[in-house]
Coordinates of C-alpha atoms in Angstrom, one line a residue:
Chain A
X293 CA 7.2 -3.4 27.0
X294 CA 9.7 -3.2 24.2
X295 CA 11.6 0.1 24.2
X296 CA 11.1 2.1 21.1
X297 CA 14.2 3.3 19.3
X298 CA 15.1 7.0 19.5
X299 CA 14.5 7.3 15.7
X300 CA 11.0 5.8 16.0
X301 CA 10.1 8.1 18.9
X302 CA 11.4 11.2 17.1
X303 CA 9.5 10.2 14.0
X304 CA 6.3 9.8 15.9
X305 CA 6.9 13.1 17.6
X306 CA 7.3 15.0 14.3
X307 CA 4.2 13.4 12.9
X308 CA 2.1 14.3 16.0
X309 CA 3.4 17.8 15.9
X310 CA 2.6 18.2 12.2
X311 CA -0.9 16.9 12.7
X312 CA -1.4 19.1 15.7
X313 CA -0.4 22.2 13.7
X314 CA -2.1 21.3 10.4
X315 CA -5.1 19.8 12.1
X316 CA -6.5 16.3 11.6
X317 CA -10.0 16.7 10.1
X318 CA -11.4 13.4 11.2
X319 CA -15.1 12.7 10.6
X320 CA -15.6 13.2 14.4
X321 CA -14.8 16.8 14.0
X322 CA -17.9 17.2 11.9
X323 CA -20.3 14.5 12.8
X324 CA -22.9 13.5 10.3
X325 CA -26.5 13.8 11.2
X326 CA -27.5 10.6 13.0
X327 CA -29.0 8.7 10.0
X328 CA -27.9 5.2 9.1
X329 CA -24.2 4.3 9.6
X330 CA -24.3 2.7 6.2
X331 CA -26.7 3.3 3.4
X332 CA -26.5 1.3 0.2
X333 CA -28.8 2.2 -2.7
X334 CA -29.4 0.3 -5.9
X335 CA -25.9 -1.1 -5.8
X336 CA -24.8 -3.4 -8.6
X337 CA -21.6 -4.8 -10.0
X338 CA -21.2 -6.5 -13.3
X339 CA -18.2 -8.1 -15.0
X340 CA -19.1 -8.0 -18.6
X341 CA -22.2 -10.2 -18.9
X342 CA -21.8 -11.6 -15.4
X343 CA -23.9 -9.8 -12.7
X344 CA -22.2 -10.3 -9.3
X345 CA -24.4 -7.8 -7.4
X346 CA -27.8 -6.8 -8.8
X347 CA -29.2 -3.5 -7.6
X348 CA -29.3 -4.2 -3.8
X349 CA -30.4 -1.6 -1.3
X350 CA -30.1 -1.8 2.5
X351 CA -29.0 0.1 5.6
X352 CA -27.1 -0.5 8.8
X353 CA -28.2 1.6 11.7
X354 CA -26.3 2.8 14.7
X355 CA -25.9 0.1 17.4
X356 CA -27.1 -2.5 15.0
X357 CA -25.4 -5.7 13.8
X358 CA -26.7 -6.8 10.3
X359 CA -25.8 -10.3 9.0
X360 CA -25.1 -10.6 5.3
X361 CA -25.8 -14.2 4.5
X362 CA -25.8 -16.3 1.4
X363 CA -24.2 -19.2 -0.4
X364 CA -20.7 -19.0 -1.9
X365 CA -20.8 -16.7 -4.9
X366 CA -23.9 -14.9 -3.8
X367 CA -22.1 -11.5 -3.9
X368 CA -21.3 -11.0 -0.2
X369 CA -17.6 -10.3 -0.6
X370 CA -18.2 -8.3 -3.7
X371 CA -20.6 -6.1 -1.7
X372 CA -18.1 -5.7 1.1
X373 CA -15.3 -4.9 -1.3
X374 CA -17.5 -2.1 -2.8
X375 CA -18.2 -0.7 0.7
X376 CA -14.5 -0.8 1.4
X377 CA -13.7 1.2 -1.7
X378 CA -11.5 -1.4 -3.3
X379 CA -14.1 -2.2 -6.0
X380 CA -16.0 0.4 -8.0
X381 CA -19.8 -0.3 -8.3
X382 CA -21.2 -0.4 -11.8
X383 CA -24.2 1.6 -10.5
X384 CA -25.5 2.7 -7.1
X385 CA -24.3 4.7 -4.2
X386 CA -22.7 3.9 -0.9
X387 CA -23.0 6.4 2.0
X388 CA -21.1 5.9 5.2
X389 CA -22.0 8.2 8.1
X390 CA -23.6 10.6 5.6
X391 CA -20.5 10.7 3.5
X392 CA -20.7 9.6 -0.1
X393 CA -17.9 7.0 -0.6
X394 CA -17.4 7.8 -4.3
X395 CA -17.1 11.5 -3.7
X396 CA -15.1 11.6 -0.4
X397 CA -13.4 8.3 -0.1
X398 CA -10.8 9.1 2.6
X399 CA -13.4 10.8 4.8
X400 CA -15.8 7.9 4.5
X401 CA -13.2 5.2 5.1
X402 CA -11.7 7.1 8.1
X403 CA -14.8 5.9 10.1
X404 CA -14.8 2.4 8.6
X405 CA -12.7 -0.7 9.3
X406 CA -12.8 -4.4 8.5
X407 CA -11.5 -7.8 9.3
X408 CA -11.6 -10.7 6.9
X409 CA -10.2 -14.2 6.8
X410 CA -8.7 -13.5 3.4
X411 CA -6.9 -10.3 4.4
X412 CA -4.5 -11.2 7.2
X413 CA -2.1 -8.5 8.5
X414 CA 1.3 -8.6 6.9
X415 CA 3.1 -11.6 8.4
X416 CA 6.6 -9.9 8.3
X417 CA 5.6 -7.3 10.9
X418 CA 4.9 -7.8 14.6
X419 CA 1.5 -7.3 16.1
X420 CA 2.6 -4.0 17.6
X421 CA 4.1 -2.8 14.4
X422 CA 1.0 -3.6 12.4
X423 CA -1.2 -1.9 14.9
X424 CA 1.0 1.2 14.9
X425 CA 1.2 1.5 11.1
X426 CA -2.6 1.1 10.6
X427 CA -3.2 3.3 13.6
X428 CA -1.2 6.1 11.9
X429 CA -3.1 5.5 8.6
X430 CA -6.4 5.7 10.3
X431 CA -5.3 8.8 12.2
X432 CA -5.9 7.3 15.6
X433 CA -5.5 9.8 18.5
X434 CA -3.5 8.6 21.6
X435 CA -2.4 5.7 19.5
X436 CA 0.0 4.2 22.0
X437 CA -2.7 3.9 24.6
X438 CA -5.2 2.6 22.1
X439 CA -2.8 -0.1 21.0
X440 CA -2.1 -1.1 24.7
X441 CA -5.9 -1.3 25.3
X442 CA -6.5 -3.4 22.2
X443 CA -3.6 -5.8 23.0
X444 CA -5.2 -6.4 26.4
X445 CA -8.7 -6.6 25.1
X446 CA -7.9 -9.2 22.4
X447 CA -5.5 -11.1 24.7
X448 CA -2.5 -10.3 22.5
X449 CA -0.1 -8.8 25.0
X450 CA 2.2 -11.8 24.9
X451 CA 2.3 -11.6 21.1
X452 CA 3.1 -7.9 21.0
X453 CA 6.5 -8.4 19.5
X454 CA 5.7 -11.6 17.6
X455 CA 5.5 -11.5 13.8
X456 CA 2.0 -12.0 12.7
X457 CA 3.1 -14.7 10.2
X458 CA 4.1 -17.1 12.9
X459 CA 0.8 -16.7 14.9
X460 CA -1.8 -19.4 14.8
X461 CA -4.8 -18.7 12.6
X462 CA -6.9 -17.9 15.7
X463 CA -4.2 -15.5 17.0
X464 CA -4.0 -13.9 13.5
X465 CA -7.7 -13.4 13.5
X466 CA -7.5 -11.7 16.9
X467 CA -4.8 -9.4 15.6
X468 CA -6.9 -8.6 12.6
X469 CA -9.9 -7.8 14.8
X470 CA -7.7 -5.6 17.0
X471 CA -6.7 -3.7 13.9
X472 CA -10.3 -3.5 12.8
X473 CA -11.2 -1.8 16.2
X474 CA -8.2 0.6 16.1
X475 CA -10.1 3.7 14.9
X476 CA -13.3 2.8 16.9
X477 CA -15.1 2.5 13.6
X478 CA -18.6 3.7 13.1
X479 CA -19.0 1.1 10.4
X480 CA -17.3 -2.3 11.1
X481 CA -17.3 -4.9 8.3
X482 CA -16.6 -8.4 9.3
X483 CA -16.2 -11.1 6.7
X484 CA -16.4 -14.5 8.5
X485 CA -14.5 -13.1 11.5
X486 CA -14.7 -16.2 13.7
X487 CA -14.0 -18.7 10.9
X488 CA -10.7 -19.9 12.3
X489 CA -11.4 -19.5 16.0
X490 CA -12.1 -22.3 18.5
X491 CA -15.7 -22.2 19.9
X492 CA -14.8 -20.6 23.2
X493 CA -12.7 -17.8 21.6
X494 CA -15.3 -17.3 18.9
X495 CA -18.0 -16.9 21.5
X496 CA -15.9 -14.4 23.5
X497 CA -15.1 -12.4 20.4
X498 CA -18.8 -12.4 19.4
X499 CA -19.8 -11.1 22.8
X500 CA -17.0 -8.5 22.7
X501 CA -18.1 -7.1 19.4
X502 CA -21.8 -7.3 20.5
X503 CA -20.9 -5.3 23.6
X504 CA -18.9 -2.7 21.6
X505 CA -21.9 -2.2 19.3
X506 CA -24.4 -1.8 22.1
X507 CA -22.2 0.5 24.2
X508 CA -20.7 2.5 21.3
X509 CA -22.4 4.3 18.4
X510 CA -21.3 2.2 15.5
X511 CA -23.0 -0.5 13.3
X512 CA -21.6 -3.8 12.0
X513 CA -22.1 -5.6 8.8
X514 CA -21.3 -9.3 9.5
X515 CA -21.0 -12.2 7.1
X516 CA -20.8 -15.7 8.3
X517 CA -21.7 -19.3 7.4
X518 CA -22.2 -20.1 11.0
X519 CA -26.0 -19.8 11.4
X520 CA -25.8 -20.3 15.1
X521 CA -23.5 -17.4 15.4
X522 CA -25.7 -15.2 13.2
X523 CA -28.8 -16.0 15.3
X524 CA -26.9 -15.2 18.4
X525 CA -25.3 -11.9 17.4
X526 CA -27.2 -10.3 14.6
X527 CA -30.2 -7.9 15.0
X528 CA -31.2 -8.3 11.4
X529 CA -30.1 -10.5 8.5
X530 CA -30.1 -10.1 4.7
X531 CA -30.2 -13.2 2.6
X532 CA -28.3 -12.7 -0.6
X533 CA -28.5 -15.0 -3.6
X534 CA -27.3 -14.5 -7.1
X535 CA -26.5 -10.9 -6.3
X536 CA -30.0 -10.0 -5.0
X537 CA -31.4 -9.7 -1.5
X538 CA -34.1 -12.3 -1.2
X539 CA -35.1 -12.0 2.4
X540 CA -34.6 -9.6 5.2
X541 CA -35.6 -9.8 8.9
X542 CA -35.0 -10.8 12.4
X543 CA -32.9 -14.0 12.5
X544 CA -34.9 -15.4 15.4
X545 CA -38.3 -15.1 13.7
X546 CA -37.4 -15.2 10.0
X547 CA -37.2 -19.1 9.7
X548 CA -40.7 -19.6 11.1
X549 CA -42.1 -16.9 8.8
X550 CA -40.9 -19.0 5.9
X551 CA -41.9 -22.4 7.3
X552 CA -38.5 -23.5 8.5
X553 CA -37.4 -24.6 11.9
X554 CA -34.0 -23.0 11.9
X555 CA -31.9 -20.3 10.2
X556 CA -29.7 -23.1 8.8
X557 CA -32.6 -24.8 7.1
X558 CA -33.7 -21.5 5.6
X559 CA -30.1 -20.9 4.4
X560 CA -30.0 -24.3 2.8
X561 CA -33.3 -23.7 1.0
X562 CA -32.1 -20.4 -0.3
X563 CA -28.8 -21.9 -1.5
X564 CA -30.6 -24.8 -3.3
X565 CA -33.9 -23.3 -4.4
X566 CA -33.6 -19.5 -4.3
X567 CA -36.6 -19.1 -6.7
X568 CA -39.0 -20.7 -4.2
X569 CA -38.3 -17.7 -1.9
X570 CA -37.7 -15.0 -4.4
X571 CA -39.7 -11.9 -3.6
X572 CA -40.4 -8.7 -5.6
Chain B
X31 CA -2.9 15.1 2.7
X32 CA -2.1 13.9 6.2
X33 CA 1.5 13.4 7.2
X34 CA 0.6 10.6 9.6
X35 CA -0.9 8.5 6.8
X36 CA 2.1 9.2 4.5
X37 CA 4.6 8.6 7.3
X38 CA 3.1 5.1 8.0
X39 CA 4.6 3.9 4.7
X40 CA 8.3 4.8 5.5
X41 CA 7.8 3.7 9.1
X42 CA 6.6 0.3 7.8
X43 CA 9.8 0.1 5.6
X44 CA 11.9 1.1 8.6
X45 CA 10.4 -1.7 10.7
X46 CA 11.0 -4.2 7.9
X47 CA 14.6 -3.2 7.4
X48 CA 15.4 -3.0 11.1
X49 CA 14.7 -6.7 11.4
X50 CA 15.9 -8.0 8.1
X51 CA 19.6 -8.4 7.1
X52 CA 18.3 -9.4 3.6
X53 CA 16.7 -6.0 3.1
X54 CA 19.6 -3.9 4.5
X55 CA 22.4 -5.6 2.6
X56 CA 21.2 -4.9 -0.9
X57 CA 21.1 -1.2 -0.1
X58 CA 24.9 -1.2 0.0
X59 CA 26.2 -4.3 -1.6
X60 CA 25.4 -3.9 -5.2
X61 CA 26.5 -0.2 -5.4
X62 CA 29.6 -1.1 -3.4
X63 CA 30.5 -3.9 -5.9
X64 CA 29.9 -1.5 -8.8
X65 CA 32.1 1.1 -7.4
X66 CA 34.9 -1.4 -6.6
X67 CA 34.7 -3.0 -10.1
X68 CA 34.6 0.3 -12.0
X69 CA 37.2 1.9 -9.6
X70 CA 39.7 -0.8 -10.6
X71 CA 38.7 -0.5 -14.3
X72 CA 39.3 3.2 -14.2
X73 CA 42.6 2.7 -12.5
X74 CA 43.7 0.2 -15.1
X75 CA 42.6 2.6 -17.9
X76 CA 44.5 5.4 -16.4
X77 CA 47.6 3.2 -16.4
X78 CA 47.4 1.8 -19.9
X79 CA 46.4 5.0 -21.8
X80 CA 49.1 7.5 -22.5
X81 CA 46.8 10.4 -23.0
X82 CA 47.0 11.5 -19.4
X83 CA 43.2 11.7 -19.3
X84 CA 41.8 10.9 -15.8
X85 CA 39.0 8.3 -16.2
X86 CA 38.1 8.5 -12.5
X87 CA 35.8 11.5 -12.6
X88 CA 34.2 10.6 -15.9
X89 CA 33.8 6.8 -15.7
X90 CA 33.6 6.2 -11.9
X91 CA 31.6 9.4 -11.4
X92 CA 29.2 8.2 -14.1
X93 CA 28.8 4.8 -12.4
X94 CA 28.2 6.5 -9.1
X95 CA 25.6 8.9 -10.6
X96 CA 23.8 6.2 -12.5
X97 CA 23.7 3.8 -9.5
X98 CA 22.2 6.6 -7.4
X99 CA 19.5 7.1 -10.0
X100 CA 18.9 3.3 -10.0
X101 CA 18.8 3.1 -6.2
X102 CA 16.2 5.9 -6.1
X103 CA 14.0 4.0 -8.6
X104 CA 14.5 0.7 -6.7
X105 CA 13.8 2.4 -3.4
X106 CA 10.3 3.4 -4.7
X107 CA 9.5 0.0 -6.3
X108 CA 10.8 -2.0 -3.3
X109 CA 8.6 -0.1 -0.9
X110 CA 5.7 -0.8 -3.2
X111 CA 6.7 -4.5 -3.6
X112 CA 6.6 -5.0 0.1
X113 CA 2.8 -4.6 -0.1
X114 CA 2.8 -7.1 -3.1
X115 CA 4.9 -9.6 -1.3
X116 CA 2.9 -9.5 2.0
X117 CA -0.4 -9.5 0.1
X118 CA -1.4 -6.3 1.8
X119 CA -3.3 -4.5 -0.9
X120 CA -6.7 -5.1 0.6
X121 CA -5.6 -3.9 4.0
X122 CA -3.8 -0.8 2.7
X123 CA -6.2 0.3 0.0
X124 CA -9.3 -0.2 2.1
X125 CA -8.1 2.6 4.5
X126 CA -8.5 6.4 4.3
X127 CA -5.0 6.5 2.8
X128 CA -5.2 8.4 -0.6
X129 CA -3.2 7.3 -3.6
X130 CA -1.2 10.5 -3.4
X131 CA -0.4 9.9 0.3
X132 CA 0.6 6.3 -0.6
X133 CA 2.9 7.4 -3.4
X134 CA 4.4 10.1 -1.3
X135 CA 5.2 7.5 1.3
X136 CA 6.9 5.4 -1.3
X137 CA 9.0 8.4 -2.3
X138 CA 10.0 9.2 1.3
X139 CA 11.1 5.6 1.8
X140 CA 13.2 5.8 -1.3
X141 CA 14.9 9.1 -0.2
X142 CA 16.1 7.3 2.9
X143 CA 17.3 4.1 1.3
X144 CA 18.9 5.8 -1.7
X145 CA 20.7 8.3 0.5
X146 CA 22.2 5.4 2.5
X147 CA 23.4 3.8 -0.8
X148 CA 24.8 7.2 -2.0
X149 CA 26.8 7.7 1.2
X150 CA 28.4 4.3 0.9
X151 CA 29.3 4.9 -2.8
X152 CA 30.7 8.4 -2.0
X153 CA 32.8 7.0 0.9
X154 CA 34.2 4.2 -1.3
X155 CA 34.8 6.3 -4.4
X156 CA 36.6 9.1 -2.5
X157 CA 38.6 7.1 0.0
X158 CA 39.6 4.1 -2.1
X159 CA 39.7 5.5 -5.6
X160 CA 40.3 9.2 -5.1
X161 CA 37.2 10.5 -6.8
X162 CA 36.9 14.2 -5.9
X163 CA 33.5 15.7 -6.0
X164 CA 35.1 19.2 -6.1
X165 CA 35.7 18.3 -9.8
X166 CA 32.0 18.9 -10.5
X167 CA 31.8 22.0 -8.4
X168 CA 28.4 23.5 -7.7
X169 CA 26.9 21.5 -10.5
X170 CA 27.0 18.4 -8.3
X171 CA 23.7 19.4 -6.6
X172 CA 21.7 19.8 -9.8
X173 CA 23.2 16.6 -11.2
X174 CA 22.0 14.7 -8.2
X175 CA 18.6 16.5 -8.2
X176 CA 17.9 15.6 -11.9
X177 CA 18.9 12.0 -11.3
X178 CA 16.8 11.8 -8.2
X179 CA 13.7 13.2 -9.9
X180 CA 14.1 10.8 -12.8
X181 CA 14.6 7.8 -10.5
X182 CA 11.4 8.8 -8.7
X183 CA 9.5 8.9 -12.0
X184 CA 10.9 5.5 -13.0
X185 CA 10.0 4.0 -9.6
X186 CA 6.4 5.2 -9.7
X187 CA 6.1 4.0 -13.3
X188 CA 7.5 0.6 -12.5
X189 CA 5.2 0.3 -9.5
X190 CA 2.2 1.1 -11.8
X191 CA 3.3 -1.7 -14.1
X192 CA 3.4 -4.2 -11.3
X193 CA 0.0 -3.1 -10.1
X194 CA -1.4 -3.5 -13.6
X195 CA 0.2 -6.8 -14.6
X196 CA 0.4 -8.6 -11.3
X197 CA 3.1 -9.9 -8.9
X198 CA 5.1 -11.8 -11.4
X199 CA 5.7 -8.7 -13.5
X200 CA 8.3 -7.4 -11.0
X201 CA 10.8 -9.0 -13.4
X202 CA 10.0 -6.3 -15.9
X203 CA 10.9 -3.4 -13.7
X204 CA 14.3 -4.5 -12.2
X205 CA 16.1 -4.1 -15.5
X206 CA 14.6 -0.7 -16.4
X207 CA 17.8 1.3 -15.4
X208 CA 20.0 -1.1 -17.4
X209 CA 17.7 -0.8 -20.4
X210 CA 17.8 3.0 -20.3
X211 CA 21.6 3.4 -19.7
X212 CA 22.7 2.9 -23.3
X213 CA 20.3 5.7 -24.4
X214 CA 21.2 8.0 -21.5
X215 CA 24.8 8.2 -22.6
X216 CA 26.1 7.3 -19.2
X217 CA 29.6 6.3 -20.4
X218 CA 29.8 8.1 -23.8
X219 CA 28.6 11.3 -25.5
X220 CA 25.1 11.1 -27.1
X221 CA 26.8 11.9 -30.4
X222 CA 28.4 8.4 -30.3
X223 CA 24.9 6.9 -30.8
X224 CA 23.0 6.4 -34.0
X225 CA 20.4 9.1 -34.7
X226 CA 17.3 7.2 -33.5
X227 CA 19.1 6.4 -30.2
X228 CA 20.1 10.0 -29.8
X229 CA 16.4 11.1 -30.1
X230 CA 15.6 8.8 -27.3
X231 CA 18.6 10.0 -25.3
X232 CA 17.5 13.6 -25.6
X233 CA 14.2 12.6 -24.1
X234 CA 15.9 11.2 -21.0
X235 CA 16.8 13.7 -18.3
X236 CA 19.9 11.8 -17.1
X237 CA 21.5 12.4 -20.6
X238 CA 21.8 16.1 -19.7
X239 CA 23.5 15.3 -16.5
X240 CA 26.1 13.0 -18.1
X241 CA 26.7 15.5 -21.0
X242 CA 27.3 18.2 -18.4
X243 CA 29.5 16.0 -16.3
X244 CA 31.7 15.2 -19.3
X245 CA 31.9 18.8 -20.2
X246 CA 33.2 19.7 -16.7
X247 CA 35.7 16.9 -16.8
X248 CA 36.9 18.1 -20.2
X249 CA 37.4 21.6 -18.7
X250 CA 34.3 23.2 -20.2
X251 CA 31.4 24.6 -18.3
X252 CA 28.2 22.5 -18.1
X253 CA 25.2 24.2 -19.6
X254 CA 22.8 25.3 -16.8
X255 CA 20.1 25.8 -19.4
X256 CA 20.3 22.2 -20.5
X257 CA 20.4 21.0 -16.9
X258 CA 17.3 23.0 -16.2
X259 CA 15.7 21.5 -19.2
X260 CA 16.6 18.1 -17.9
X261 CA 15.1 18.9 -14.5
X262 CA 11.9 20.2 -16.0
X263 CA 11.7 17.1 -18.2
X264 CA 12.2 14.9 -15.1
X265 CA 9.4 16.8 -13.3
X266 CA 7.1 16.2 -16.3
X267 CA 8.0 12.5 -16.1
X268 CA 7.0 12.4 -12.4
X269 CA 3.7 14.0 -13.2
X270 CA 3.1 11.5 -16.1
X271 CA 4.2 8.6 -13.8
X272 CA 1.8 9.8 -11.1
X273 CA -1.0 10.1 -13.7
X274 CA -0.2 6.6 -15.0
X275 CA -0.2 5.1 -11.4
X276 CA -3.5 6.8 -10.7
X277 CA -5.0 5.5 -14.0
X278 CA -3.8 2.0 -13.2
X279 CA -5.1 2.2 -9.7
X280 CA -8.5 3.3 -10.9
X281 CA -8.6 0.6 -13.4
X282 CA -7.7 -1.9 -10.7
X283 CA -10.5 -0.6 -8.5
X284 CA -13.0 -0.7 -11.4
X285 CA -12.2 -4.2 -12.4
X286 CA -11.7 -5.7 -9.0
X287 CA -8.0 -6.3 -9.6
X288 CA -7.0 -5.0 -6.2
X289 CA -9.4 -7.3 -4.4
X290 CA -8.1 -10.4 -6.2
X291 CA -4.6 -9.2 -7.0
X292 CA -2.7 -12.4 -6.3
X293 CA -4.8 -14.2 -9.0
X294 CA -2.7 -12.2 -11.6
X295 CA -5.7 -11.6 -13.8
X296 CA -4.8 -9.4 -16.7
X297 CA -7.9 -8.5 -18.5

C-alpha cells in the first residue's frame, strides 16, 4: 500500500475533525419513509420545439432493478441526466428517497450515484486518488476502509496507483463502478455499465450489482442495449420511445404479452414501429 | 457547506501537482522571469536617471503586486480548467457538491498556489534586487488583501466565462490581467491616463493599491479610506462574480450545457 504523505494525512485529519465537530447531516441521519427510492412524475424536457422527454412517470422501489430501454435518441440519457441534477426538467418532479431533487439537490444526490460509459473518471488521477476525492465529496464515512473494500471487490487492487487514463476500457469501467458504489447509494444509475466489458467480467459485474441490490436497501435504474443482460438482471423494464414510456413490465413475460419471442424482438419492434405498440 | 466536499477540490489539485512537473513549474517560472526582467530594468533606470529616485520599490514592487493578483486569478481558473481538461463536469456536478462548495474549493486551491508564487517572488526581489517590504510598512497587508480579493473575483468571473462559452474560450481568460493592467495604473498614476480610462481605473480595486504604494514611495501616507474603498469594491466584485458563476451554472443546467459540455454548443 502506497504511503500517504504527511500533508495528505494531516489534511484528511483536519477534514475529519471538522466534520465530526460540525456534523455531517447525511440522509442516513434522517431516513425518509420507506416509499420508492426514486419517484419521477410527469417529467418532460424540451429544447425549443424538440421534445426529448414527454411527461414520463415511473418509480424505482427498494431492492429493485429497473431497466430503462429504448433506441438511440429515445430520451434515456436525458432522463438520467435530469435525475442526476445536471439537466433541469421543463416540467415534472423527481423525488429521491423522499427528497425533492429541485428543492434539496445536495441532500437528494448524497444518496445517489452513477456510472456511465460517457463519464469516465479523470484519467490524470490514479484509481485511489479518484476514489478518495469522490469519497470526500459524497461524505463517505470510514473512507479509507471503504476504498480498500471496493478495490478488492472490483479487482482493482493492482491498479490502485495507476492513472485511470492508462487503464483498459474494461478496467476504467470497473473503476467507475467502484466510484458509483462509494457512498453505498440508495439510488444507483447505470448507463450501459457493461458496454466495454468482456462477457465474463460483465456477467460478474451484473451478479455483483444484483447481489448488492438484493442484500442492500437501494434501487437501480439500468440502461442497456444488451437485451440478454436486461432479461437476466432487471426486475422490471420501461420501454422508452420518442420521449414516452410505451411499455412497462417484467422482462421475462413482456415479450410474450406482445406477441414476441424475445425481449430483443420486442425492442426492435419498438425501435422501428413504435406506433404499433403505443398505449394510452 | 461541508468542509470535506470543499476540501476535495484542493486535494485533487494537490494530487495533480504532486505528479506533474508541468503544473508545478508555471507556479514559479513566469513570476520569477518577471521579477528578474523588471529587477534589471529598475537597476538600469536607477543608474541612468540622475534624480536619485529609487525605482525598485515603485516599479519592481508594482510588478510583484500585480503578478500576485494575476497568480491568484490564474489559481482559481486553473483549478476550474482541470475539470474542463479532464472532462469531469458530469462526474463533479452530479454529486452533492454545491456550487458554493465547488467555488470555495477553487479559491482554496488558488490560495495555496498563489502563496507559493508570492514566496518565490519575494525571495527573488529581496535577495537579488534589494526590494525591502519595510518600505510599505503596515500597508503591505491591506495591499495584498485587496489584490487577493480582486484576483479571486477575476478568477471566478473567468471560470464562469469558460463554463458559458466552452473549453476553447480559455483563451479569453488568460489575458484578463494584461488587459486590466493599463487601467489599474500599475506603473503610473491614474492621472496619466485619459479621462475615460481614469473612470475605468477608479472602478478597479488594484488602482487604489498602486496609488497608495506610489504615495508611500514618494514619502506621503497612503489613504486608508481609499484602500478600504478598494477592499469593499473588491468584495462587491467577488459577490458579483459568484452571482455570475451561479447564473451561468443554472443556465448550463437548464440548457443541458453541462451534460454535453465538450460539444461547445453556445446557444
